[in-house]
Coordinates of C-alpha atoms and ligand atoms in Angstrom, one line a residue:
Chain A
M1 CA 0.0 0.0 0.0
N2 CA 1.5 3.3 -1.1
Q3 CA -0.7 5.4 1.0
R4 CA 1.9 8.0 1.9
A5 CA 1.9 9.3 -1.6
P6 CA 0.1 12.6 -2.2
I7 CA -3.5 12.2 -3.1
E8 CA -3.9 11.9 -6.9
E9 CA -6.7 13.3 -9.1
Q10 CA -9.7 11.1 -9.9
I11 CA -9.9 10.0 -13.5
D12 CA -12.9 10.4 -15.9
L13 CA -14.7 7.2 -16.8
P14 CA -14.6 6.1 -20.4
F15 CA -18.0 6.8 -22.1
V16 CA -18.7 3.1 -22.7
E17 CA -18.5 2.5 -18.9
S18 CA -21.1 5.2 -18.3
L19 CA -23.3 3.7 -21.1
R20 CA -23.0 0.3 -19.6
I21 CA -23.9 1.4 -16.1
S22 CA -26.9 3.4 -17.3
F23 CA -28.3 0.6 -19.4
Q24 CA -27.8 -1.9 -16.5
S25 CA -29.6 0.5 -14.2
L26 CA -32.5 0.9 -16.6
K27 CA -32.8 -2.8 -17.2
I28 CA -32.8 -3.8 -13.5
R29 CA -35.2 -1.1 -12.5
F30 CA -37.3 -2.1 -15.5
G31 CA -40.7 -1.8 -13.8
R32 CA -39.8 1.6 -12.3
S33 CA -38.3 2.8 -15.6
I34 CA -41.4 1.8 -17.4
I35 CA -43.5 4.0 -15.1
T36 CA -41.3 7.0 -15.5
T37 CA -41.3 6.4 -19.3
A38 CA -45.0 6.1 -19.3
G39 CA -45.2 9.6 -17.8
I40 CA -43.3 10.9 -20.8
T41 CA -45.5 8.8 -23.2
L42 CA -48.7 10.2 -21.7
G43 CA -47.6 13.8 -21.9
I44 CA -46.4 13.5 -25.5
A45 CA -49.4 11.4 -26.6
F46 CA -51.7 14.1 -25.3
L47 CA -49.7 16.9 -26.9
V48 CA -49.4 15.2 -30.3
S49 CA -53.0 14.1 -30.5
V50 CA -54.3 17.7 -29.8
W51 CA -51.9 19.2 -32.3
T52 CA -52.5 16.6 -34.9
N53 CA -56.2 16.9 -34.5
N54 CA -55.8 20.6 -35.0
E55 CA -53.7 20.1 -38.1
I56 CA -56.3 17.8 -39.5
E57 CA -59.1 20.2 -38.9
L58 CA -57.2 23.0 -40.6
A59 CA -56.3 20.9 -43.6
L60 CA -59.9 19.8 -44.0
Q61 CA -61.2 23.4 -43.6
E62 CA -58.7 24.4 -46.2
S63 CA -60.0 21.8 -48.6
G64 CA -63.5 23.0 -47.9
R65 CA -64.6 19.6 -46.7
S66 CA -64.9 20.5 -43.0
S67 CA -67.7 23.0 -43.4
E68 CA -69.5 20.7 -45.8
I69 CA -69.5 18.0 -43.3
T70 CA -69.9 19.8 -40.0
G71 CA -71.7 22.8 -41.4
L72 CA -69.7 25.2 -39.4
D73 CA -68.9 28.0 -41.9
E74 CA -67.5 30.4 -39.4
A75 CA -64.9 27.9 -38.2
A76 CA -63.6 27.5 -41.7
E77 CA -63.2 31.3 -42.1
Q78 CA -61.5 31.8 -38.7
G79 CA -58.8 29.1 -39.1
I80 CA -57.6 28.4 -35.6
S81 CA -60.2 29.2 -33.0
T82 CA -59.4 30.6 -29.5
K83 CA -60.6 27.3 -28.1
D84 CA -58.0 25.4 -30.2
I85 CA -55.2 27.8 -29.1
W86 CA -56.2 27.2 -25.5
L87 CA -56.2 23.5 -26.0
I88 CA -52.8 23.6 -27.6
I89 CA -51.4 25.7 -24.8
M90 CA -53.0 23.5 -22.1
S91 CA -51.6 20.3 -23.7
L92 CA -48.1 21.8 -23.7
I93 CA -48.4 22.7 -20.0
V94 CA -49.7 19.3 -19.1
C95 CA -46.9 17.7 -21.0
V96 CA -44.1 19.9 -19.5
V97 CA -45.4 19.6 -15.9
G98 CA -46.2 15.8 -16.2
I99 CA -42.7 15.0 -17.6
A100 CA -40.8 17.2 -15.2
N101 CA -42.7 15.7 -12.3
S102 CA -42.1 12.1 -13.2
M103 CA -38.4 12.7 -13.8
L104 CA -38.0 14.7 -10.6
M105 CA -39.7 11.9 -8.6
A106 CA -37.5 9.3 -10.3
V107 CA -34.3 11.2 -9.3
T108 CA -35.4 12.1 -5.8
E109 CA -35.8 8.4 -5.1
R110 CA -32.2 7.9 -6.0
F111 CA -30.5 10.6 -3.9
R112 CA -29.1 7.8 -1.6
E113 CA -27.7 6.0 -4.6
I114 CA -26.1 9.2 -5.8
G115 CA -24.5 9.8 -2.4
T116 CA -23.3 6.2 -2.3
M117 CA -21.7 6.4 -5.7
K118 CA -19.8 9.5 -4.6
C119 CA -18.6 7.6 -1.6
L120 CA -17.1 5.1 -4.0
G121 CA -15.3 7.7 -6.0
A122 CA -17.8 9.0 -8.5
L123 CA -17.2 12.5 -9.8
D124 CA -20.2 14.9 -9.8
G125 CA -19.9 15.0 -13.6
F126 CA -20.2 11.2 -13.8
V127 CA -23.4 11.3 -11.8
V128 CA -24.9 13.9 -14.1
R129 CA -23.8 12.0 -17.2
L130 CA -25.4 8.9 -15.9
F131 CA -28.8 10.6 -15.4
L132 CA -28.4 12.3 -18.7
L133 CA -28.0 9.1 -20.5
E134 CA -30.7 7.3 -18.7
S135 CA -33.3 10.0 -19.2
G136 CA -32.2 10.5 -22.8
F137 CA -33.1 6.9 -23.6
Q138 CA -36.3 7.1 -21.6
G139 CA -37.2 10.4 -23.1
F140 CA -36.6 9.2 -26.7
A141 CA -38.4 5.9 -26.3
G142 CA -41.3 7.4 -24.3
A143 CA -41.8 10.3 -26.6
L144 CA -41.7 8.2 -29.8
I145 CA -44.3 5.8 -28.4
G146 CA -46.3 8.7 -27.1
A147 CA -46.2 10.5 -30.5
L148 CA -47.4 7.3 -32.3
I149 CA -50.2 6.8 -29.8
G150 CA -51.2 10.5 -30.1
L151 CA -51.2 10.2 -33.9
L152 CA -53.4 7.1 -33.7
G153 CA -55.8 8.9 -31.4
A154 CA -56.1 11.8 -33.7
V155 CA -56.6 9.6 -36.7
V156 CA -59.3 7.7 -35.1
L157 CA -61.1 10.9 -34.1
G158 CA -60.6 12.3 -37.6
L159 CA -62.1 9.1 -39.2
K160 CA -65.1 9.5 -36.9
N161 CA -65.6 13.1 -37.9
Y162 CA -64.6 13.1 -41.6
G163 CA -64.7 9.5 -42.7
L164 CA -62.2 8.3 -45.3
D165 CA -61.8 11.8 -46.7
L166 CA -59.4 12.2 -43.9
F167 CA -56.7 10.3 -45.7
F168 CA -57.2 12.2 -48.9
Y169 CA -56.5 15.5 -47.3
F170 CA -54.2 14.2 -44.6
P171 CA -51.7 17.0 -43.6
L172 CA -48.6 14.8 -43.7
L173 CA -46.2 17.5 -44.9
P174 CA -45.7 21.2 -44.1
A175 CA -47.9 23.4 -46.1
Q176 CA -48.6 27.2 -46.6
P177 CA -52.1 27.6 -47.8
E178 CA -52.9 31.0 -49.5
N179 CA -55.4 32.1 -46.9
G180 CA -54.7 30.4 -43.7
P181 CA -52.1 29.8 -41.1
F182 CA -48.9 27.9 -41.9
Q183 CA -49.3 24.1 -41.2
L184 CA -46.5 22.1 -39.8
G185 CA -47.7 18.8 -41.0
V186 CA -48.0 15.7 -39.0
L187 CA -44.5 14.4 -39.7
L188 CA -42.9 17.5 -38.3
L189 CA -45.2 17.4 -35.4
I190 CA -44.2 13.9 -34.4
L191 CA -40.5 14.9 -34.7
L192 CA -41.1 18.0 -32.6
G193 CA -43.0 15.9 -30.0
C194 CA -40.1 13.4 -29.8
I195 CA -37.5 16.2 -29.5
L196 CA -39.6 18.0 -26.9
G197 CA -40.2 14.8 -24.9
M198 CA -36.5 14.0 -24.9
I199 CA -35.4 17.5 -23.9
L200 CA -37.9 17.7 -21.2
A201 CA -36.9 14.3 -19.8
I202 CA -33.2 15.2 -19.9
I203 CA -33.7 18.6 -18.2
G204 CA -36.2 17.2 -15.8
S205 CA -33.7 14.5 -14.7
S206 CA -30.3 16.1 -15.1
F207 CA -31.1 19.3 -13.2
P208 CA -32.2 17.5 -9.9
A209 CA -29.3 15.0 -10.5
W210 CA -26.9 17.8 -10.7
R211 CA -28.2 19.4 -7.5
A212 CA -27.9 16.1 -5.7
A213 CA -24.4 15.5 -7.1
K214 CA -23.3 18.8 -5.7
L215 CA -24.4 17.9 -2.2
P216 CA -21.9 16.4 0.1
P217 CA -22.5 12.6 0.1
A218 CA -23.5 12.6 3.8
E219 CA -26.4 14.9 3.0
A220 CA -27.4 13.1 -0.2
M221 CA -27.5 9.8 1.7
R222 CA -29.6 11.2 4.5
T223 CA -32.5 11.9 2.2
E224 CA -35.3 9.5 2.9
V225 CA -38.1 9.1 0.4
Chain B
M1 CA 8.1 9.6 14.9
S2 CA 4.8 7.8 15.1
D3 CA 2.7 7.1 12.1
I4 CA -0.5 9.2 12.3
V5 CA -3.1 8.4 9.7
V6 CA -5.9 10.6 10.9
K7 CA -5.7 13.8 12.8
T8 CA -8.4 16.3 13.6
E9 CA -7.8 19.8 14.8
D10 CA -10.6 21.6 16.6
V11 CA -13.2 20.2 14.3
V12 CA -16.5 21.9 14.6
K13 CA -19.6 21.1 12.7
E14 CA -22.7 23.2 12.9
Y15 CA -26.0 22.4 11.3
R16 CA -28.3 25.2 10.5
M17 CA -32.0 24.7 10.5
G18 CA -33.7 28.0 9.9
S19 CA -32.5 30.3 12.6
N20 CA -31.4 27.5 14.9
V21 CA -27.8 26.4 14.9
L22 CA -27.0 22.9 16.2
R23 CA -23.4 22.4 17.2
A24 CA -23.0 18.7 16.5
L25 CA -19.2 18.7 17.0
D26 CA -17.7 21.2 19.4
G27 CA -14.0 21.1 18.8
I28 CA -12.8 17.5 18.3
N29 CA -9.1 16.7 18.6
I30 CA -8.0 13.2 18.0
E31 CA -5.0 11.4 16.5
I32 CA -5.3 7.9 15.1
Q33 CA -2.2 5.7 14.5
R34 CA -1.8 3.6 11.4
G35 CA -3.1 0.1 11.9
E36 CA -5.3 1.0 14.9
Y37 CA -8.8 -0.3 15.6
I38 CA -10.7 2.7 17.0
S39 CA -14.2 2.6 18.3
L40 CA -16.2 5.9 18.6
M41 CA -18.7 5.4 21.3
G42 CA -21.3 7.6 22.8
P43 CA -25.1 8.1 23.3
S44 CA -27.4 8.6 20.4
G45 CA -27.0 12.1 19.0
S46 CA -23.6 12.7 20.5
G47 CA -22.0 13.3 17.1
K48 CA -20.4 10.0 16.1
S49 CA -21.8 9.9 12.6
T50 CA -21.0 13.5 12.1
L51 CA -17.4 12.9 13.0
F52 CA -17.4 9.8 10.8
N53 CA -18.5 12.0 7.9
M54 CA -15.7 14.6 8.6
I55 CA -13.0 11.9 8.7
G56 CA -14.3 10.3 5.5
A57 CA -14.6 13.5 3.6
L58 CA -18.4 12.9 3.2
D59 CA -19.1 16.4 4.6
R60 CA -17.0 19.5 5.4
P61 CA -16.4 20.8 8.9
T62 CA -17.7 24.2 9.7
E63 CA -14.4 25.0 11.4
G64 CA -11.1 23.1 12.0
Q65 CA -9.0 20.8 10.0
V66 CA -8.9 17.1 9.2
Y67 CA -5.6 15.7 8.1
I68 CA -5.3 12.3 6.5
D69 CA -1.9 10.9 5.8
G70 CA -0.6 14.4 6.6
Q71 CA -2.8 16.0 3.9
N72 CA -5.1 18.8 4.9
M73 CA -8.4 17.7 3.5
S74 CA -9.7 21.2 3.0
N75 CA -7.0 21.9 0.5
L76 CA -8.0 19.1 -1.9
S77 CA -9.8 19.7 -5.2
Q78 CA -13.0 18.0 -6.1
R79 CA -11.1 15.5 -8.2
Q80 CA -8.7 14.7 -5.4
I81 CA -11.6 14.3 -2.9
A82 CA -13.2 11.8 -5.3
A83 CA -9.9 9.9 -5.6
F84 CA -9.5 10.0 -1.9
R85 CA -12.9 8.4 -1.3
C86 CA -12.2 5.9 -4.1
H87 CA -8.7 4.7 -3.1
R88 CA -8.0 5.5 0.5
V89 CA -11.1 4.9 2.4
G90 CA -13.6 2.0 2.5
Y91 CA -17.0 2.9 3.9
I92 CA -19.3 0.6 5.8
F93 CA -22.8 1.8 6.9
Q94 CA -25.4 0.7 9.2
S95 CA -27.9 0.4 6.4
Y96 CA -25.4 -1.2 4.0
N97 CA -26.0 1.4 1.3
L98 CA -25.6 -1.1 -1.5
L99 CA -26.7 -0.1 -4.9
N100 CA -29.9 -2.1 -5.4
V101 CA -29.6 -2.1 -9.2
R102 CA -26.3 -4.0 -9.1
T103 CA -25.5 -7.5 -8.0
A104 CA -23.2 -8.2 -5.1
H105 CA -20.5 -8.6 -7.7
G106 CA -21.5 -5.4 -9.4
N107 CA -21.4 -3.5 -6.1
V108 CA -17.9 -4.7 -5.5
T109 CA -16.6 -3.8 -9.0
L110 CA -18.1 -0.3 -9.0
P111 CA -15.3 1.4 -7.0
M112 CA -12.8 -0.4 -9.2
I113 CA -14.6 0.9 -12.3
F114 CA -14.2 4.4 -10.9
A115 CA -10.5 3.7 -10.3
G116 CA -10.1 2.7 -13.9
I117 CA -9.2 -0.9 -13.3
P118 CA -9.6 -3.1 -16.4
D119 CA -12.5 -5.4 -16.8
K120 CA -10.9 -8.8 -16.2
Q121 CA -8.8 -7.7 -13.3
R122 CA -11.7 -6.1 -11.4
N123 CA -13.9 -9.1 -12.0
E124 CA -11.3 -11.4 -10.5
K125 CA -10.7 -9.1 -7.6
A126 CA -14.4 -8.9 -6.8
E127 CA -14.7 -12.7 -6.9
K128 CA -11.7 -13.0 -4.6
L129 CA -13.1 -10.5 -2.1
L130 CA -16.6 -12.0 -2.1
D131 CA -15.0 -15.4 -1.5
M132 CA -13.1 -13.9 1.4
V133 CA -16.2 -12.6 3.1
G134 CA -17.9 -15.9 2.6
L135 CA -20.3 -15.0 -0.3
G136 CA -18.6 -17.0 -3.0
D137 CA -22.0 -18.7 -3.8
R138 CA -24.2 -15.6 -3.8
M139 CA -22.1 -13.4 -6.0
Y140 CA -24.6 -12.7 -8.7
H141 CA -27.6 -12.0 -6.4
L142 CA -29.1 -8.6 -6.1
P143 CA -29.0 -7.0 -2.6
D144 CA -32.7 -7.6 -2.3
E145 CA -32.1 -11.3 -2.4
L146 CA -29.6 -11.3 0.4
S147 CA -30.0 -11.2 4.2
G148 CA -28.8 -8.3 6.3
G149 CA -25.6 -10.1 7.3
Q150 CA -24.9 -11.0 3.8
R151 CA -25.5 -7.5 2.6
Q152 CA -23.1 -6.2 5.2
R153 CA -20.5 -8.7 3.9
V154 CA -21.0 -7.4 0.4
A155 CA -20.5 -3.9 1.8
I156 CA -17.2 -5.0 3.4
A157 CA -16.0 -6.6 0.2
R158 CA -16.9 -3.4 -1.6
A159 CA -15.1 -1.3 1.0
L160 CA -11.9 -3.3 0.3
A161 CA -12.0 -3.1 -3.4
N162 CA -9.3 -0.5 -3.9
D163 CA -7.1 -1.6 -1.0
P164 CA -7.9 1.3 1.3
S165 CA -5.7 2.2 4.2
I166 CA -8.6 3.2 6.3
V167 CA -11.9 1.4 6.8
L168 CA -14.7 3.6 8.3
A169 CA -17.7 1.9 9.7
D170 CA -20.7 3.6 11.0
E171 CA -22.6 1.2 13.3
P172 CA -22.0 -1.7 11.0
T173 CA -23.7 -4.2 13.4
A174 CA -26.7 -2.1 14.5
N175 CA -29.2 -3.8 12.1
L176 CA -27.9 -7.3 12.8
D177 CA -28.6 -9.9 15.4
T178 CA -25.9 -10.7 18.0
I179 CA -24.4 -13.7 16.3
T180 CA -24.3 -12.1 12.8
G181 CA -23.0 -8.9 14.4
R182 CA -20.2 -10.9 16.0
E183 CA -19.3 -12.4 12.7
I184 CA -19.1 -9.0 11.0
I185 CA -17.0 -7.6 13.8
D186 CA -14.6 -10.6 13.5
L187 CA -14.4 -10.1 9.8
I188 CA -13.5 -6.4 10.3
K189 CA -11.0 -7.2 13.0
Q190 CA -9.4 -9.8 10.7
L191 CA -8.8 -7.1 8.1
N192 CA -7.3 -5.0 10.8
T193 CA -4.8 -7.6 12.1
Q194 CA -4.0 -9.4 8.8
Q195 CA -3.9 -6.6 6.4
G196 CA -3.0 -3.7 8.7
V197 CA -6.0 -1.7 7.7
T198 CA -6.8 1.2 10.1
V199 CA -10.4 0.7 11.3
I200 CA -12.5 3.6 12.7
S201 CA -15.9 2.5 13.8
A202 CA -18.8 4.4 15.3
T203 CA -20.8 2.0 17.5
H204 CA -23.2 1.3 20.3
D205 CA -22.3 -2.3 20.2
L206 CA -20.4 -3.5 23.3
K207 CA -19.2 -6.5 21.4
M208 CA -16.9 -4.0 19.6
L209 CA -15.1 -3.3 22.9
D210 CA -12.9 -6.3 23.0
V211 CA -11.5 -5.9 19.5
S212 CA -10.7 -2.2 19.8
D213 CA -7.3 -0.9 20.5
R214 CA -8.7 2.4 21.8
I215 CA -12.2 3.7 22.5
V216 CA -13.0 7.3 22.0
D217 CA -16.0 8.3 24.1
I218 CA -17.9 11.1 22.5
R219 CA -20.5 13.2 24.3
D220 CA -22.3 16.3 23.2
G221 CA -19.9 16.8 20.3
L222 CA -16.8 16.6 22.5
V223 CA -14.2 13.9 23.2
E224 CA -15.1 12.9 26.8
R225 CA -12.2 10.4 27.3
I226 CA -10.1 8.0 25.4
R227 CA -9.6 4.5 26.8
N228 CA -6.8 2.1 26.0
R229 CA -7.2 -1.6 25.4
D230 CA -5.7 -2.5 28.8
E231 CA -8.2 -0.1 30.6
I232 CA -11.1 -1.8 29.0
E233 CA -10.2 -5.4 29.3
I234 CA -11.8 -5.6 32.8
E235 CA -15.1 -4.2 31.5
V236 CA -15.2 -6.6 28.6
G237 CA -15.6 -9.6 30.9
E238 CA -19.0 -8.4 31.8
V239 CA -20.3 -8.1 28.2
G240 CA -18.3 -10.8 26.4
G241 CA -20.9 -13.6 26.6
H242 CA -23.6 -14.0 24.1
E243 CA -27.2 -13.0 24.9
Ligands
LIG1 N1 -27.9 16.9 8.5 C1 -28.2 17.3 9.7 N2 -29.0 18.4 9.9 C2 -29.3 18.8 11.1 N3 -28.9 18.2 12.3 C3 -28.1 17.1 12.2 C4 -27.7 16.6 10.9 N4 -27.0 15.5 11.1 C5 -26.9 15.3 12.4 N5 -27.6 16.3 13.1 C6 -27.7 16.5 14.5 O1 -26.4 16.4 15.0 C7 -26.3 15.7 16.2 C8 -25.3 14.6 16.1 O2 -25.8 13.6 15.2 P1 -25.1 12.3 14.8 O3 -25.8 11.7 13.7 O4 -23.6 12.6 14.6 O5 -25.2 11.5 16.2 P2 -24.7 10.0 16.5 O6 -23.8 10.0 17.6 O7 -24.3 9.3 15.2 O8 -26.1 9.3 16.9 P3 -26.6 7.8 16.7 O9 -25.9 7.0 17.7 O10 -28.1 7.9 17.0 O11 -26.3 7.4 15.3 C9 -27.7 15.2 16.5 O12 -28.3 16.1 17.4 C10 -28.4 15.3 15.2 O13 -29.8 15.6 15.3
LIG2 MG1 -25.0 7.8 14.0

């Protein structure tokens, strides 16, 4: 034992080690990981279904079909109604709060684990990276599934309202109608939903993880949940 | 010159809770020799765990200095503190503090991963250590699948992963029955005598008395007295038997 030597500097872990540790952690806590991921899925599903539904309505209004079918002429002239805007904003808030909350809970449960890892020689940066990786995977998987579920929901609703016409005018790609608001298109919406879900998951988890990593291990380990 | 591993100089620790200040340590001065087995004893709330945290660099003192191997801990960088925790100290806790997501083997390899030890080497070392603590046949079980005594054995194996010169144990037997506790104490004592590891253990457990070289009695955040082995031998007779 060469313990008289001056204390050296802790090394950084190779990326693959972090990757391996984070995967292992997700795998073994599978049940809990699924619940956290489900939180992300729900938020994004809600968001994407509301947005897609809105896009579908706009597209059909544009094509003149919507008023024919529903008989609401004013709606066709107004484009997006106040009610729709409200719904869109609400869905965004529900999504942000829901995801942030489920990530925060998942990290708070693990303060003790964070403290313990620091006792064993983990650097603060390693702890943050671990949570970044884990929440990145969860965010991506959860958001993708959520976006697909949301799309499915909006399509089912659209079929109910407009029948098979829906597919004829389906707003898949971005479009700029002459007299109406710009339409993102469903493909972009799904992409946006996935990115948003992933970013929210990463922020929602890394920020509390960073705060826990900054704590002296004694304090992190005291936290009871 | 004697070989001092741990030295504390007027260590004070205050906890602030709102406008209240609680002085958990009120100026602790102790010196611990290399290879000693030290027990910190004292009533609940006297400051044992707080002192444990100061010596193990798990928290910072409000005032005063802690020297380990002659190094002033307050002068270390973050990276040095992480390396210190990784290489020089092995921690053992009352509630084991194993990572539930890793097997016994995975818990023991983790400090070696942080130390940058290659795959094959650390796996072999973990197997060897788990064998040594008597868990050769439970290596790939998760902590949830182990008994309290077995978990504490895993924790001991993990504490030894990077050949620390100091083992810090905070009430390692408090959650265990008398016989299991005795086994754990014997195991820690064995490290102390056979490998020359310095052991510093906070405890209420009188079974610890007869393996300790010195006992530091803590009361209200102060060192009340320090007893040597020969002074305690008489008392041990009264508590040596099993319940
Ligand atoms: N993080 C904290 N915040 C506030 N007060 C604390 C904190 N940690 C410890 N204390 C207080 O400091 C004092 C000493 O606590 P400590 O945990 O060191 O006692 P102890 O001797 O280990 O007791 P026990 O034998 O019960 O483990 C106690 O009064 C405790 O309430
Ligand atoms: Mg204590």
